[in-house]
Amino acid sequence: MRDEPTFVPAPRSGIQTASSSATSLVKACCPCRPRAEGAAPRFTTSTGVVQTYQRALILVPARTVTSRRTLEIPPPVVDGLNAQRARQNTSAGGDRQPGTGSGFLRARCEMRIGPSGGSLESHGDEAVQPHPSGRPTLSHASPEWAIGLRARSRPPPHSRTHPRPTKGEAMSARKQAVLRNPAILLIALLGLIGLATSAQAVPRTVLNLPLNETSGRTAVDISGGGNNGTFGSGITVGQPGPSYKFTTGHVTVKSKSGLNPGTGAFSFSLDFAWNTTATRPTAAKDYDLMRKGLSSTSGGSFKMELIPAPTCFFKGANASERAVTSPVSVLDGHFHSITCRRAAGMISVAVDGNVTSRQVSLGSISNTSSLTIGAKNDGDDQTKGFLRNVKIIVG
């Protein structure tokens, strides 16, 4: 493959999307290299972070939505674009060299895309400025556009020697001008990446119980979904963390359609701290941290247990119950974050960011059972410890 970058619309086979517990990748045709080993340039978008790695653009979704995107074009890309422009100038009778004159990009160019459109800016005075209508337009302090394309303040006069071009000829000329301009193609490439990622489901929190109440018998859902939990005796509120202390009770959240993931990606998570004076969980007497349905429940189920290792169970319409277990111990009296996730044919358990996963085919998970936290509905498999930050996220 050539070292010089060229920006062309990626073929269908050049774009791949994949979802996992942490990343989705969108690879596009952009053969550019990182500046140095382990220091790949990147830019952030409203859906993630794009960085050059092994001569490809890679998009990694970010949790935080940003209103701007900034691309720092690596020097090899800038050099390649300038070299490409120099050859075009030479073939057209020009005599400029790469990096000289106002028609070339300088090092450290940045792409900024905001609500009004996109811009490609260098540390010189070449720029692609956002148009008020949202259409990117090229401007420059001199009579030339950025990156070497010539422009006139008014159209040339037409005569018998220079007849007015037909509509088809004019359109063809415009297409050729766009294809010769790496800046416009770069903007188009970023738009292509944005379209690919916008088709993915946006994660949505449908349950968020901080368990930080200091009185009462209601666990308030702050997700906006109205999925409050209720509980009786056997739970002490206002504990360090803040958290609830579970001894003989459990929290119950009534079933709603939003708590059923169906065939889509979803995760359920919480923070757990073991009560060091309690009996350790075992395979025969485990802790049910949270669950929706039993293994025999029609429509499937999901749950998180300590047996004694953190284990996630999933049962869908396509298969019997499947499990994935973390090797990380959480029985030390400190809070640990535990997350169970199903996405793109994989199930995983993450303990304090340490992920263990396996490939499965589950099908739809949807039932009418209540969500219980701290034990089963009948109080069996009682959790002995402290819980907080119970969440379910779909998408």
Coordinates of C-alpha atoms in Angstrom, one line a residue:
M1 CA 0.0 0.0 0.0
R2 CA 1.3 3.5 -0.7
D3 CA 2.6 5.7 2.0
E4 CA 0.9 8.7 0.6
P5 CA -2.6 9.3 1.9
T6 CA -5.4 9.6 -0.6
F7 CA -9.0 10.3 0.4
V8 CA -11.6 8.5 -1.6
P9 CA -15.1 7.2 -0.8
A10 CA -14.6 3.9 1.0
P11 CA -15.9 0.8 -0.8
R12 CA -18.6 -1.2 0.8
S13 CA -16.1 -3.8 1.9
G14 CA -14.0 -1.1 3.5
I15 CA -16.5 -0.2 6.1
Q16 CA -17.1 -2.6 9.0
T17 CA -19.1 -2.1 12.1
A18 CA -19.0 -4.3 15.2
S19 CA -20.3 -3.9 18.6
S20 CA -18.8 -5.2 21.9
S21 CA -19.0 -4.4 25.5
A22 CA -16.6 -1.4 25.1
T23 CA -16.1 -0.5 21.5
S24 CA -17.5 -0.3 18.0
L25 CA -15.1 0.0 15.1
V26 CA -15.7 1.8 11.8
K27 CA -12.8 1.4 9.5
A28 CA -12.6 3.6 6.4
C29 CA -10.2 3.9 3.5
C30 CA -7.6 6.3 4.8
P31 CA -4.1 4.8 4.6
C32 CA -2.4 7.1 7.1
R33 CA 0.1 6.2 9.8
P34 CA 0.5 7.2 13.5
R35 CA 3.1 9.8 14.2
A36 CA 5.0 7.6 16.6
E37 CA 4.6 4.2 18.1
G38 CA 1.8 4.3 20.8
A39 CA 1.0 8.0 20.0
A40 CA -1.7 7.8 17.3
P41 CA -3.3 11.2 16.5
R42 CA -7.0 11.2 17.1
F43 CA -10.1 13.4 17.1
T44 CA -13.3 13.3 19.2
T45 CA -16.8 13.3 17.7
S46 CA -20.3 13.4 19.2
T47 CA -20.2 9.6 19.0
G48 CA -16.6 8.8 19.8
V49 CA -12.9 9.1 19.3
V50 CA -11.3 8.5 15.9
Q51 CA -7.6 7.8 15.7
T52 CA -5.2 6.7 13.0
Y53 CA -3.8 3.2 13.7
Q54 CA -2.2 0.8 11.2
R55 CA -3.1 3.0 8.3
A56 CA -6.9 3.1 9.0
L57 CA -9.3 5.5 10.7
I58 CA -10.8 3.8 13.8
L59 CA -13.8 5.1 15.6
V60 CA -14.3 4.2 19.3
P61 CA -17.6 5.4 20.8
A62 CA -17.4 7.7 23.7
R63 CA -19.9 7.9 26.6
T64 CA -19.8 11.7 26.7
V65 CA -21.5 13.6 23.9
T66 CA -19.5 16.6 22.7
S67 CA -20.7 19.5 20.6
R68 CA -17.5 19.8 18.6
R69 CA -15.2 17.4 16.8
T70 CA -11.5 18.2 16.4
L71 CA -9.1 16.3 14.1
E72 CA -5.4 16.8 14.3
I73 CA -4.1 15.6 10.9
P74 CA -0.8 13.8 11.4
P75 CA 2.3 15.2 9.6
P76 CA 2.5 12.2 7.2
V77 CA -1.0 13.0 6.0
V78 CA -0.2 16.7 5.5
D79 CA 3.0 15.8 3.7
G80 CA 1.2 13.4 1.5
L81 CA -1.5 15.9 0.6
N82 CA 1.1 18.5 -0.2
A83 CA 3.0 16.1 -2.4
Q84 CA -0.2 15.2 -4.2
R85 CA -0.9 18.9 -4.7
A86 CA 2.6 19.5 -6.0
R87 CA 2.3 16.8 -8.7
Q88 CA -1.0 18.3 -9.8
N89 CA 0.6 21.7 -10.0
T90 CA 3.5 20.3 -11.9
S91 CA 1.2 18.5 -14.4
A92 CA -0.7 21.8 -14.8
G93 CA 2.5 23.8 -15.4
G94 CA 3.0 25.1 -11.9
D95 CA 6.3 25.4 -10.2
R96 CA 5.4 25.4 -6.5
Q97 CA 7.0 22.9 -4.1
P98 CA 5.3 21.1 -1.2
G99 CA 5.0 23.3 1.9
T100 CA 5.5 26.6 0.0
G101 CA 2.9 29.1 -1.2
S102 CA -0.6 29.6 0.0
G103 CA -2.0 26.6 -1.8
F104 CA -0.5 24.1 0.6
L105 CA -1.5 22.9 4.0
R106 CA 0.9 23.4 6.9
A107 CA 1.7 21.0 9.7
R108 CA -0.8 20.5 12.5
C109 CA -4.1 21.0 10.7
E110 CA -7.3 20.7 12.7
M111 CA -10.8 19.6 11.6
R112 CA -13.5 21.3 13.6
I113 CA -17.1 20.3 13.1
G114 CA -19.8 22.2 14.9
P115 CA -23.6 22.7 14.6
S116 CA -23.1 25.0 11.7
G117 CA -20.9 22.8 9.6
G118 CA -17.3 21.7 9.2
S119 CA -14.0 23.4 8.8
L120 CA -10.4 22.3 8.1
E121 CA -7.9 24.7 9.6
S122 CA -4.1 24.8 9.5
H123 CA -1.7 26.9 11.5
G124 CA -1.2 29.0 8.4
D125 CA -4.0 31.1 6.8
E126 CA -5.5 28.3 4.7
A127 CA -9.0 27.2 5.9
V128 CA -12.3 25.7 5.0
Q129 CA -14.8 27.8 6.8
P130 CA -18.3 26.8 7.9
H131 CA -21.0 28.4 5.8
P132 CA -24.0 29.9 7.8
S133 CA -26.3 27.5 6.0
G134 CA -24.2 24.6 7.3
R135 CA -22.5 23.9 3.9
P136 CA -18.7 23.9 4.2
T137 CA -17.2 26.5 2.0
L138 CA -13.6 27.3 1.1
S139 CA -12.1 30.7 1.8
H140 CA -8.6 32.2 1.8
A141 CA -7.0 35.6 2.3
S142 CA -5.5 35.4 -1.2
P143 CA -7.4 34.8 -4.5
E144 CA -6.9 31.1 -4.0
W145 CA -8.8 28.5 -2.2
A146 CA -7.1 26.3 0.4
I147 CA -5.0 23.4 -0.7
G148 CA -4.3 24.8 -4.1
L149 CA -7.7 25.0 -5.9
R150 CA -7.9 28.3 -7.8
A151 CA -11.0 30.4 -7.6
R152 CA -12.2 33.6 -9.3
S153 CA -14.2 36.3 -7.7
R154 CA -16.5 36.2 -10.8
P155 CA -17.1 33.7 -13.6
P156 CA -14.9 34.1 -16.7
P157 CA -16.4 35.8 -19.7
H158 CA -17.9 33.5 -22.3
S159 CA -17.3 34.0 -26.0
R160 CA -17.0 31.9 -29.2
T161 CA -13.5 31.1 -28.1
H162 CA -14.6 30.2 -24.6
P163 CA -18.3 29.1 -24.9
R164 CA -20.4 28.8 -21.8
P165 CA -20.3 25.2 -20.6
T166 CA -23.4 23.1 -20.8
K167 CA -25.2 22.0 -17.6
G168 CA -23.7 18.5 -17.8
E169 CA -20.2 19.9 -18.4
A170 CA -20.5 22.3 -15.5
M171 CA -21.6 19.5 -13.2
S172 CA -18.8 17.3 -14.3
A173 CA -16.3 20.1 -13.7
R174 CA -17.7 20.6 -10.2
K175 CA -17.4 16.9 -9.4
Q176 CA -13.8 16.8 -10.7
A177 CA -13.0 19.9 -8.5
V178 CA -14.4 18.2 -5.5
L179 CA -12.5 14.9 -6.1
R180 CA -9.3 16.8 -6.6
N181 CA -9.7 18.6 -3.2
P182 CA -8.5 16.5 -0.3
A183 CA -10.1 18.9 2.2
I184 CA -13.6 18.3 0.8
L185 CA -13.1 14.6 0.6
L186 CA -11.9 14.6 4.2
I187 CA -15.1 16.3 5.3
A188 CA -17.1 13.8 3.3
L189 CA -15.2 10.9 4.9
L190 CA -16.0 12.2 8.4
G191 CA -19.7 12.5 7.3
L192 CA -19.6 8.9 6.2
I193 CA -18.2 7.8 9.5
G194 CA -20.9 9.8 11.3
L195 CA -23.7 8.1 9.2
A196 CA -22.3 4.7 10.1
T197 CA -22.2 5.4 13.8
S198 CA -25.6 7.1 14.0
A199 CA -27.2 3.9 12.9
Q200 CA -26.1 2.3 16.1
A201 CA -28.4 2.3 19.1
V202 CA -27.7 5.1 21.6
P203 CA -27.3 3.7 25.1
R204 CA -30.2 4.7 27.4
T205 CA -30.4 4.4 31.2
V206 CA -33.8 2.9 32.1
L207 CA -33.0 2.3 35.8
N208 CA -30.7 4.2 38.1
L209 CA -31.1 3.6 41.8
P210 CA -28.3 5.3 43.8
L211 CA -29.7 3.7 47.1
N212 CA -28.6 6.8 48.9
E213 CA -31.8 7.5 50.9
T214 CA -31.5 8.0 54.6
S215 CA -35.1 7.3 55.5
G216 CA -38.3 5.7 54.1
R217 CA -38.9 2.5 52.3
T218 CA -38.6 3.7 48.7
A219 CA -35.5 3.4 46.4
V220 CA -35.9 6.4 44.1
D221 CA -35.1 5.9 40.4
I222 CA -33.3 9.0 39.0
S223 CA -33.2 7.8 35.4
G224 CA -36.6 9.4 34.6
G225 CA -38.2 6.1 33.9
G226 CA -40.2 6.0 37.1
N227 CA -38.9 2.6 38.1
N228 CA -38.8 3.2 41.9
G229 CA -38.2 0.2 44.2
T230 CA -39.8 -0.6 47.4
F231 CA -38.6 -2.7 50.4
G232 CA -39.5 -3.8 53.9
S233 CA -37.5 -4.9 56.9
G234 CA -34.1 -6.5 56.6
I235 CA -32.5 -3.4 54.8
T236 CA -30.8 -0.5 56.6
V237 CA -30.6 2.8 54.7
G238 CA -28.2 5.6 55.1
Q239 CA -25.1 3.4 55.2
P240 CA -21.5 4.5 54.2
G241 CA -21.1 4.9 50.5
P242 CA -23.9 6.0 50.6
S243 CA -25.5 2.6 50.3
Y244 CA -28.1 0.2 51.7
K245 CA -27.1 -2.6 54.0
F246 CA -28.8 -6.0 53.2
T247 CA -29.2 -8.6 55.9
T248 CA -32.6 -10.3 55.3
G249 CA -34.4 -8.1 52.9
H250 CA -34.6 -7.2 49.2
V251 CA -35.7 -4.3 47.0
T252 CA -38.5 -4.9 44.4
V253 CA -39.0 -3.0 41.2
K254 CA -42.2 -3.7 39.3
S255 CA -41.8 -5.0 35.8
K256 CA -42.1 -2.6 32.9
S257 CA -41.4 -3.1 29.2
G258 CA -38.5 -0.7 29.3
L259 CA -36.7 -3.1 31.7
N260 CA -36.8 -5.9 29.1
P261 CA -33.9 -5.7 26.6
G262 CA -35.5 -7.9 24.0
T263 CA -32.8 -8.7 21.3
G264 CA -30.8 -5.6 21.8
A265 CA -27.6 -4.8 23.7
F266 CA -28.0 -4.1 27.4
S267 CA -26.1 -4.0 30.7
F268 CA -27.0 -4.2 34.4
S269 CA -24.6 -3.1 37.1
L270 CA -24.1 -2.2 40.7
D271 CA -21.5 -1.6 43.4
F272 CA -21.1 -4.3 46.1
A273 CA -19.2 -4.3 49.4
W274 CA -19.2 -7.6 51.4
N275 CA -20.1 -7.6 55.1
T276 CA -17.0 -9.2 56.5
T277 CA -18.8 -10.5 59.5
A278 CA -21.3 -12.5 57.3
T279 CA -21.1 -16.0 55.9
R280 CA -19.2 -16.1 52.6
P281 CA -21.3 -17.0 49.6
T282 CA -20.8 -20.5 48.1
A283 CA -22.1 -22.5 45.1
A284 CA -24.6 -24.1 47.5
K285 CA -25.6 -20.8 49.1
D286 CA -24.9 -17.9 46.8
Y287 CA -25.8 -14.2 47.0
D288 CA -28.4 -12.9 44.5
L289 CA -27.2 -9.3 43.9
M290 CA -29.9 -8.5 41.3
R291 CA -32.2 -10.5 39.0
K292 CA -35.2 -10.3 36.7
G293 CA -36.9 -13.7 36.4
L294 CA -35.8 -17.2 37.2
S295 CA -34.0 -19.7 35.0
S296 CA -37.5 -21.3 34.4
T297 CA -39.2 -18.0 33.6
S298 CA -41.0 -17.8 30.3
G299 CA -39.4 -15.2 28.0
G300 CA -35.9 -15.5 29.5
S301 CA -34.2 -13.9 32.4
F302 CA -31.0 -12.2 33.6
K303 CA -29.2 -12.1 36.9
M304 CA -26.0 -11.3 38.8
E305 CA -24.8 -13.6 41.6
L306 CA -21.8 -14.2 43.8
I307 CA -21.0 -18.0 43.9
P308 CA -18.5 -16.8 45.4
A309 CA -17.0 -15.2 42.2
P310 CA -19.1 -12.5 40.4
T311 CA -21.1 -14.3 37.8
C312 CA -23.6 -13.1 35.2
F313 CA -26.4 -15.3 33.9
F314 CA -28.5 -14.8 30.7
K315 CA -31.3 -16.8 29.4
G316 CA -33.0 -16.0 26.0
A317 CA -35.4 -17.5 23.6
N318 CA -32.7 -19.2 21.6
A319 CA -30.9 -21.1 24.3
S320 CA -30.8 -22.3 27.8
E321 CA -29.2 -20.3 30.6
R322 CA -25.6 -19.1 29.8
A323 CA -23.1 -17.8 32.4
V324 CA -19.8 -15.9 32.4
T325 CA -17.7 -15.7 35.6
S326 CA -15.0 -13.2 36.6
P327 CA -11.8 -14.4 38.3
V328 CA -11.7 -11.2 40.4
S329 CA -12.6 -11.6 44.1
V330 CA -14.9 -9.0 45.7
L331 CA -15.0 -10.4 49.2
D332 CA -12.7 -8.0 50.9
G333 CA -15.1 -5.5 52.5
H334 CA -14.5 -2.7 49.9
F335 CA -16.8 -1.5 47.2
H336 CA -16.4 -3.1 43.8
S337 CA -18.2 -2.2 40.6
I338 CA -19.7 -5.2 38.8
T339 CA -21.3 -5.0 35.3
C340 CA -23.0 -7.7 33.3
R341 CA -23.5 -7.0 29.5
R342 CA -24.9 -8.6 26.4
A343 CA -24.0 -7.2 23.0
A344 CA -23.2 -8.4 19.5
G345 CA -23.4 -12.1 20.3
M346 CA -21.2 -11.7 23.4
I347 CA -21.9 -11.8 27.1
S348 CA -19.4 -10.3 29.6
V349 CA -18.8 -9.6 33.3
A350 CA -16.6 -6.6 34.3
V351 CA -15.3 -6.2 37.8
D352 CA -13.6 -2.9 38.4
G353 CA -13.0 -2.7 34.7
N354 CA -11.5 -6.2 34.3
V355 CA -13.6 -7.8 31.6
T356 CA -14.3 -11.5 31.0
S357 CA -16.5 -12.5 28.0
R358 CA -17.7 -15.3 25.9
Q359 CA -19.6 -15.7 22.7
V360 CA -23.2 -16.9 22.8
S361 CA -26.5 -16.8 20.9
L362 CA -29.3 -15.9 23.3
G363 CA -32.2 -14.4 21.4
S364 CA -34.9 -12.2 23.0
I365 CA -35.0 -11.6 26.7
S366 CA -38.4 -10.3 27.9
N367 CA -40.5 -11.3 30.9
T368 CA -43.1 -10.0 33.3
S369 CA -41.2 -10.8 36.5
S370 CA -40.3 -8.0 38.9
L371 CA -36.7 -6.9 39.2
T372 CA -35.3 -7.8 42.7
I373 CA -32.2 -6.5 44.3
G374 CA -30.5 -8.4 47.2
A375 CA -32.3 -11.7 47.0
K376 CA -34.9 -13.7 45.0
N377 CA -38.6 -12.8 45.2
D378 CA -39.1 -15.3 48.0
G379 CA -36.1 -14.0 49.9
D380 CA -33.8 -17.0 49.1
D381 CA -30.1 -16.5 48.2
Q382 CA -29.9 -13.4 50.4
T383 CA -27.1 -10.9 49.9
K384 CA -25.0 -10.1 53.0
G385 CA -23.4 -6.7 52.4
F386 CA -23.8 -3.2 51.0
L387 CA -25.2 -2.2 47.6
R388 CA -25.4 1.1 45.7
N389 CA -25.7 2.5 42.2
V390 CA -28.0 -0.1 40.7
K391 CA -28.4 0.5 36.9
I392 CA -29.9 -1.0 33.8
I393 CA -28.8 0.5 30.4
V394 CA -30.2 -0.6 27.1
G395 CA -28.5 0.0 23.7

